[in-house]
Amino acid sequence: MFFEAIVPKKKTFAVYAARVLCVLCTILFFYMSLFYNIVLLFMAFFVCYGAYLLFLYTDVEYEYSFQDNEVMFDKVYAKSRRKEGDRFDLKKLELVAKPEYNDMIPYMRRTDIMTMDYTSGYNPDGIYVMIIGHGAGLAKVLFEPNDAMLERFRTVAPSKVHK
């Protein structure tokens, strides 16, 4: 059984400001290179390449994949480049619930658990926390599953998934 969901990450004001600044600097250096010095043309190309990288790495989506008792969290940049993220074996699952769920509160207070954030930033009410064994310890994974994904979790570990 295979299931996947894609969640686009919210762009902050700083990301939009940096994008606009890079584009304006590129235009300014190209314009100045016409009248002053050819070195400014090389600077314009470097700033243009930096703007390309900025646009590429700030357009992020998270892909949640569920396959054969394993859940994977990948990053997709600019809808074209995929960076393989974390993989978790659901046999090590301890709890999946909203952060305010009573059994989740002791886990949320612990500082020895590694936190991984795969949320979009758009919907704080749709965030779930998955406590799962990862490496030698535990991991706290924040993500935004849809109802179909929660049902898949519930089929694997019915007593550990809470809506």
Short mmCIF file of C-alpha atoms in Angstrom, two decimals, residues 22 29 42 82 86 94 111 114-115 133 136 142 144 158 162:
data_model
loop_
_atom_site.label_atom_id
_atom_site.label_comp_id
_atom_site.label_asym_id
_atom_site.label_seq_id
_atom_site.Cartn_x
_atom_site.Cartn_y
_atom_site.Cartn_z
CA CYS A 22 18.17 40.19 -5.70
CA PHE A 29 24.29 46.03 -12.00
CA PHE A 42 30.33 40.10 -14.07
CA ARG A 82 14.02 16.26 -4.62
CA ASP A 86 14.00 11.22 6.92
CA GLU A 94 5.04 5.57 20.05
CA THR A 111 14.56 18.41 25.63
CA MET A 114 15.22 15.61 18.36
CA THR A 115 12.57 17.82 16.71
CA GLY A 133 12.19 5.85 17.56
CA ALA A 136 19.47 5.68 19.43
CA LEU A 142 5.78 17.80 13.31
CA GLU A 144 0.29 18.02 8.62
CA PRO A 158 -4.59 1.72 16.04
CA HIS A 162 -5.31 9.90 18.23
#
